[in-house]
Amino acid sequence: IKECDWSSDVCSSDLSGGTVAAHSIGWTVDGSDAFVYVNNTAVGEAVGSADMIVKLLNVMQLHNHDFIV
């Protein structure tokens, strides 16, 4: 999972415990699809509890510069 911190526009490849930090996004790639997880709360959330999950079909790679935060 990759994470982008909305407040600082800094991305990290380390999301410990499968959580999305407060006010940030994270993503995974599973086979030929990418999943983007959005957390707009003030506390970290488990990936499965993200406020929004976007499935991108046939997208096998994402980078922090793919997002405008």
The first five atom37 places (N, CA, C, CB, O) and aatype in JSON, in Angstrom:
{
  "aatype": [9, 11, 6, 4, 3, 17, 15, 15, 3, 19, 4, 15, 15, 3, 10, 15, 7, 7, 16, 19, 0, 0, 8, 15, 9, 7, 17, 16, 19, 3, 7, 15, 3, 0, 13, 19, 18, 19, 2, 2, 16, 0, 19, 7, 6, 0, 19, 7, 15, 0, 3, 12, 9, 19, 11, 10, 10, 2, 19, 12, 5, 10, 8, 2, 8, 3, 13, 9, 19],
  "atom_mask": [
    [1, 1, 1, 1, 1],
    [1, 1, 1, 1, 1],
    [1, 1, 1, 1, 1],
    [1, 1, 1, 1, 1],
    [1, 1, 1, 1, 1],
    [1, 1, 1, 1, 1],
    [1, 1, 1, 1, 1],
    [1, 1, 1, 1, 1],
    [1, 1, 1, 1, 1],
    [1, 1, 1, 1, 1],
    [1, 1, 1, 1, 1],
    [1, 1, 1, 1, 1],
    [1, 1, 1, 1, 1],
    [1, 1, 1, 1, 1],
    [1, 1, 1, 1, 1],
    [1, 1, 1, 1, 1],
    [1, 1, 1, 0, 1],
    [1, 1, 1, 0, 1],
    [1, 1, 1, 1, 1],
    [1, 1, 1, 1, 1],
    [1, 1, 1, 1, 1],
    [1, 1, 1, 1, 1],
    [1, 1, 1, 1, 1],
    [1, 1, 1, 1, 1],
    [1, 1, 1, 1, 1],
    [1, 1, 1, 0, 1],
    [1, 1, 1, 1, 1],
    [1, 1, 1, 1, 1],
    [1, 1, 1, 1, 1],
    [1, 1, 1, 1, 1],
    [1, 1, 1, 0, 1],
    [1, 1, 1, 1, 1],
    [1, 1, 1, 1, 1],
    [1, 1, 1, 1, 1],
    [1, 1, 1, 1, 1],
    [1, 1, 1, 1, 1],
    [1, 1, 1, 1, 1],
    [1, 1, 1, 1, 1],
    [1, 1, 1, 1, 1],
    [1, 1, 1, 1, 1],
    [1, 1, 1, 1, 1],
    [1, 1, 1, 1, 1],
    [1, 1, 1, 1, 1],
    [1, 1, 1, 0, 1],
    [1, 1, 1, 1, 1],
    [1, 1, 1, 1, 1],
    [1, 1, 1, 1, 1],
    [1, 1, 1, 0, 1],
    [1, 1, 1, 1, 1],
    [1, 1, 1, 1, 1],
    [1, 1, 1, 1, 1],
    [1, 1, 1, 1, 1],
    [1, 1, 1, 1, 1],
    [1, 1, 1, 1, 1],
    [1, 1, 1, 1, 1],
    [1, 1, 1, 1, 1],
    [1, 1, 1, 1, 1],
    [1, 1, 1, 1, 1],
    [1, 1, 1, 1, 1],
    [1, 1, 1, 1, 1],
    [1, 1, 1, 1, 1],
    [1, 1, 1, 1, 1],
    [1, 1, 1, 1, 1],
    [1, 1, 1, 1, 1],
    [1, 1, 1, 1, 1],
    [1, 1, 1, 1, 1],
    [1, 1, 1, 1, 1],
    [1, 1, 1, 1, 1],
    [1, 1, 1, 1, 1]
  ],
  "atom_positions": [
    [[0.85, -1.18, 0.0], [0.0, 0.0, 0.0], [0.89, 1.22, 0.0], [-0.96, 0.01, 1.22], [1.85, 1.3, 0.76]],
    [[0.56, 2.16, -0.83], [1.26, 3.45, -0.85], [0.35, 4.47, -0.19], [1.64, 3.89, -2.31], [-0.88, 4.34, -0.26]],
    [[0.92, 5.45, 0.43], [0.14, 6.45, 1.14], [0.59, 7.85, 0.75], [0.27, 6.26, 2.65], [1.79, 8.11, 0.64]],
    [[-0.36, 8.74, 0.53], [-0.06, 10.15, 0.3], [-0.7, 10.96, 1.4], [-0.56, 10.63, -1.1], [-1.9, 10.82, 1.65]],
    [[0.07, 11.79, 2.07], [-0.44, 12.65, 3.12], [-0.95, 13.93, 2.49], [0.66, 12.94, 4.19], [-0.17, 14.69, 1.93]],
    [[-2.27, 14.17, 2.57], [-2.85, 15.34, 1.93], [-2.28, 16.64, 2.45], [-4.34, 15.34, 2.11], [-2.19, 17.62, 1.71]],
    [[-1.9, 16.67, 3.72], [-1.45, 17.94, 4.3], [-0.05, 18.33, 3.83], [-1.47, 17.85, 5.8], [0.29, 19.51, 3.82]],
    [[0.76, 17.35, 3.44], [2.14, 17.69, 3.08], [2.52, 17.27, 1.66], [3.09, 17.05, 4.05], [3.62, 17.57, 1.21]],
    [[1.63, 16.58, 0.96], [1.9, 16.08, -0.39], [3.11, 15.15, -0.42], [2.13, 17.25, -1.35], [3.8, 15.05, -1.44]],
    [[3.37, 14.46, 0.69], [4.47, 13.5, 0.77], [3.88, 12.11, 0.73], [5.31, 13.72, 2.05], [2.89, 11.83, 1.4]],
    [[4.49, 11.24, -0.06], [4.0, 9.87, -0.15], [5.02, 8.91, 0.43], [3.69, 9.49, -1.6], [6.22, 9.15, 0.37]],
    [[4.52, 7.83, 1.0], [5.37, 6.83, 1.62], [4.9, 5.46, 1.18], [5.35, 6.95, 3.15], [3.71, 5.25, 0.97]],
    [[5.83, 4.52, 1.04], [5.45, 3.16, 0.66], [5.2, 2.29, 1.88], [6.54, 2.54, -0.21], [4.91, 1.1, 1.73]],
    [[5.31, 2.83, 3.09], [5.16, 2.05, 4.31], [3.88, 2.42, 5.04], [6.37, 2.23, 5.22], [3.8, 3.49, 5.65]],
    [[2.9, 1.54, 4.98], [1.68, 1.7, 5.77], [1.64, 0.54, 6.73], [0.39, 1.76, 4.86], [1.28, -0.57, 6.35]],
    [[2.0, 0.78, 7.95], [2.06, -0.32, 8.9], [0.67, -0.81, 9.27], [2.82, 0.11, 10.16], [-0.24, -0.01, 9.51]],
    [[0.51, -2.12, 9.32], [-0.74, -2.72, 9.77], [-1.91, -2.59, 8.83], [0.0, 0.0, 0.0], [-3.04, -2.83, 9.24]],
    [[-1.68, -2.2, 7.57], [-2.78, -2.08, 6.62], [-3.74, -0.95, 6.94], [0.0, 0.0, 0.0], [-4.95, -1.08, 6.72]],
    [[-3.22, 0.15, 7.44], [-4.07, 1.29, 7.75], [-3.77, 2.46, 6.82], [-3.9, 1.71, 9.22], [-2.66, 2.6, 6.3]],
    [[-4.77, 3.29, 6.63], [-4.61, 4.52, 5.86], [-4.6, 5.65, 6.88], [-5.76, 4.71, 4.78], [-5.56, 5.81, 7.65]],
    [[-3.54, 6.43, 6.9], [-3.39, 7.51, 7.88], [-4.5, 8.54, 7.73], [-2.02, 8.19, 7.73], [-5.17, 8.62, 6.69]],
    [[-4.69, 9.33, 8.77], [-5.69, 10.39, 8.74], [-5.44, 11.34, 7.58], [-5.68, 11.17, 10.06], [-4.3, 11.66, 7.27]],
    [[-6.52, 11.77, 6.94], [-6.46, 12.74, 5.84], [-5.47, 12.32, 4.76], [-6.09, 14.1, 6.38], [-4.64, 13.13, 4.33]],
    [[-5.55, 11.07, 4.32], [-4.61, 10.6, 3.3], [-5.28, 9.58, 2.39], [-3.36, 9.99, 3.96], [-6.43, 9.18, 2.6]],
    [[-4.54, 9.17, 1.38], [-4.98, 8.12, 0.47], [-3.93, 7.03, 0.45], [-5.24, 8.68, -0.96], [-2.77, 7.26, 0.78]],
    [[-4.34, 5.85, 0.08], [-3.42, 4.74, -0.09], [-3.88, 3.91, -1.26], [0.0, 0.0, 0.0], [-5.04, 4.01, -1.68]],
    [[-2.98, 3.08, -1.82], [-3.4, 2.24, -2.92], [-2.67, 0.92, -2.93], [-3.18, 2.94, -4.22], [-1.57, 0.77, -2.41]],
    [[-3.34, -0.06, -3.55], [-2.76, -1.37, -3.76], [-3.01, -1.77, -5.2], [-3.35, -2.42, -2.77], [-3.91, -1.24, -5.85]],
    [[-2.22, -2.7, -5.68], [-2.45, -3.29, -7.0], [-2.63, -4.78, -6.78], [-1.25, -2.99, -8.0], [-1.81, -5.44, -6.13]],
    [[-3.72, -5.31, -7.33], [-4.04, -6.72, -7.19], [-4.28, -7.28, -8.59], [-5.29, -6.94, -6.26], [-5.33, -7.04, -9.19]],
    [[-3.31, -8.02, -9.1], [-3.44, -8.52, -10.47], [-3.36, -7.39, -11.46], [0.0, 0.0, 0.0], [-2.36, -6.68, -11.54]],
    [[-4.44, -7.21, -12.22], [-4.44, -6.16, -13.24], [-5.25, -4.94, -12.81], [-5.0, -6.71, -14.55], [-5.5, -4.05, -13.63]],
    [[-5.67, -4.87, -11.57], [-6.49, -3.76, -11.09], [-5.82, -3.05, -9.91], [-7.88, -4.25, -10.7], [-5.11, -3.67, -9.12]],
    [[-6.07, -1.76, -9.81], [-5.58, -0.98, -8.68], [-6.77, -0.54, -7.83], [-4.76, 0.26, -9.17], [-7.86, -0.29, -8.34]],
    [[-6.53, -0.45, -6.53], [-7.56, -0.02, -5.59], [-7.02, 1.19, -4.82], [-7.96, -1.18, -4.62], [-5.94, 1.13, -4.23]],
    [[-7.78, 2.28, -4.83], [-7.39, 3.5, -4.12], [-8.31, 3.64, -2.91], [-7.48, 4.77, -5.06], [-9.53, 3.57, -3.03]],
    [[-7.71, 3.83, -1.74], [-8.44, 3.96, -0.48], [-8.31, 5.38, 0.02], [-7.92, 2.95, 0.58], [-7.21, 5.93, 0.03]],
    [[-9.43, 5.98, 0.42], [-9.46, 7.37, 0.86], [-9.9, 7.44, 2.31], [-10.4, 8.21, -0.04], [-10.91, 6.84, 2.69]],
    [[-9.15, 8.16, 3.12], [-9.51, 8.4, 4.51], [-9.57, 9.9, 4.72], [-8.49, 7.73, 5.5], [-8.54, 10.57, 4.75]],
    [[-10.78, 10.44, 4.88], [-10.91, 11.88, 5.09], [-11.21, 12.22, 6.54], [-12.0, 12.45, 4.2], [-11.66, 13.32, 6.85]],
    [[-10.96, 11.25, 7.45], [-11.19, 11.5, 8.87], [-9.9, 11.98, 9.55], [-11.71, 10.22, 9.56], [-8.84, 12.03, 8.93]],
    [[-10.02, 12.34, 10.81], [-8.88, 12.84, 11.58], [-8.1, 11.73, 12.27], [-9.36, 13.84, 12.61], [-7.15, 12.02, 13.0]],
    [[-8.47, 10.47, 12.05], [-7.77, 9.33, 12.66], [-7.48, 8.28, 11.59], [-8.61, 8.71, 13.82], [-8.18, 8.21, 10.57]],
    [[-6.44, 7.47, 11.81], [-6.13, 6.39, 10.89], [-7.25, 5.37, 10.83], [0.0, 0.0, 0.0], [-7.94, 5.14, 11.83]],
    [[-7.42, 4.74, 9.67], [-8.47, 3.74, 9.48], [-7.87, 2.5, 8.84], [-9.62, 4.29, 8.62], [-6.91, 2.6, 8.07]],
    [[-8.42, 1.35, 9.15], [-8.04, 0.12, 8.47], [-8.45, 0.24, 7.0], [-8.7, -1.13, 9.14], [-9.45, 0.88, 6.68]],
    [[-7.67, -0.37, 6.13], [-7.95, -0.3, 4.7], [-9.4, -0.69, 4.4], [-6.98, -1.21, 3.92], [-10.06, -0.03, 3.59]],
    [[-9.89, -1.75, 5.04], [-11.25, -2.2, 4.8], [-12.32, -1.25, 5.29], [0.0, 0.0, 0.0], [-13.49, -1.4, 4.93]],
    [[-11.95, -0.26, 6.1], [-12.91, 0.72, 6.63], [-12.75, 2.08, 5.99], [-12.75, 0.84, 8.13], [-13.31, 3.06, 6.48]],
    [[-12.0, 2.17, 4.91], [-11.76, 3.45, 4.25], [-13.08, 4.11, 3.87], [-10.88, 3.27, 3.0], [-14.06, 3.43, 3.58]],
    [[-13.09, 5.44, 3.88], [-14.3, 6.19, 3.55], [-14.72, 6.01, 2.1], [-14.08, 7.66, 3.84], [-15.9, 6.1, 1.77]],
    [[-13.75, 5.77, 1.24], [-14.04, 5.56, -0.18], [-13.01, 4.58, -0.74], [-14.02, 6.91, -0.97], [-11.83, 4.66, -0.42]],
    [[-13.48, 3.67, -1.58], [-12.59, 2.75, -2.28], [-12.91, 2.87, -3.76], [-12.75, 1.27, -1.77], [-14.06, 2.72, -4.17]],
    [[-11.88, 3.14, -4.56], [-12.05, 3.27, -6.01], [-11.28, 2.13, -6.67], [-11.54, 4.67, -6.53], [-10.09, 1.97, -6.43]],
    [[-11.97, 1.35, -7.5], [-11.33, 0.25, -8.23], [-11.03, 0.73, -9.65], [-12.23, -1.03, -8.24], [-11.94, 1.14, -10.38]],
    [[-9.77, 0.67, -10.03], [-9.34, 1.09, -11.37], [-9.01, -0.17, -12.17], [-8.1, 2.06, -11.3], [-7.99, -0.81, -11.93]],
    [[-9.86, -0.51, -13.11], [-9.68, -1.71, -13.91], [-8.52, -1.57, -14.87], [-10.96, -2.03, -14.67], [-8.34, -0.53, -15.5]],
    [[-7.73, -2.62, -14.98], [-6.59, -2.68, -15.9], [-5.56, -1.59, -15.65], [-7.09, -2.58, -17.32], [-4.9, -1.14, -16.59]],
    [[-5.42, -1.17, -14.41], [-4.37, -0.23, -14.01], [-3.44, -1.01, -13.09], [-4.96, 1.06, -13.29], [-3.8, -1.34, -11.96]],
    [[-2.24, -1.31, -13.58], [-1.34, -2.18, -12.84], [-0.23, -1.43, -12.1], [-0.73, -3.17, -13.77], [0.6, -2.04, -11.43]],
    [[-0.23, -0.09, -12.23], [0.83, 0.68, -11.58], [0.32, 2.08, -11.29], [2.1, 0.74, -12.46], [-0.3, 2.72, -12.14]],
    [[0.58, 2.56, -10.08], [0.26, 3.94, -9.69], [1.49, 4.55, -9.05], [-0.97, 3.98, -8.72], [2.33, 3.86, -8.48]],
    [[1.58, 5.87, -9.14], [2.68, 6.62, -8.54], [2.09, 7.81, -7.78], [3.71, 7.09, -9.63], [0.97, 8.23, -8.05]],
    [[2.86, 8.34, -6.84], [2.35, 9.48, -6.08], [2.03, 10.67, -6.97], [3.35, 9.89, -5.03], [1.16, 11.47, -6.63]],
    [[2.71, 10.83, -8.1], [2.43, 11.97, -8.98], [1.16, 11.76, -9.81], [3.61, 12.2, -9.91], [0.75, 12.66, -10.56]],
    [[0.52, 10.59, -9.69], [-0.76, 10.34, -10.36], [-1.93, 11.01, -9.64], [-1.02, 8.84, -10.46], [-3.04, 11.03, -10.15]],
    [[-1.67, 11.56, -8.44], [-2.71, 12.15, -7.62], [-2.44, 13.62, -7.39], [-2.83, 11.41, -6.29], [-1.29, 14.02, -7.21]],
    [[-3.51, 14.42, -7.41], [-3.44, 15.82, -7.04], [-4.1, 15.9, -5.67], [-4.14, 16.77, -8.11], [-5.29, 15.64, -5.53]],
    [[-3.32, 16.26, -4.69], [-3.86, 16.29, -3.32], [-3.78, 17.67, -2.74], [-3.12, 15.3, -2.41], [-4.19, 17.89, -1.6]]
  ]
}
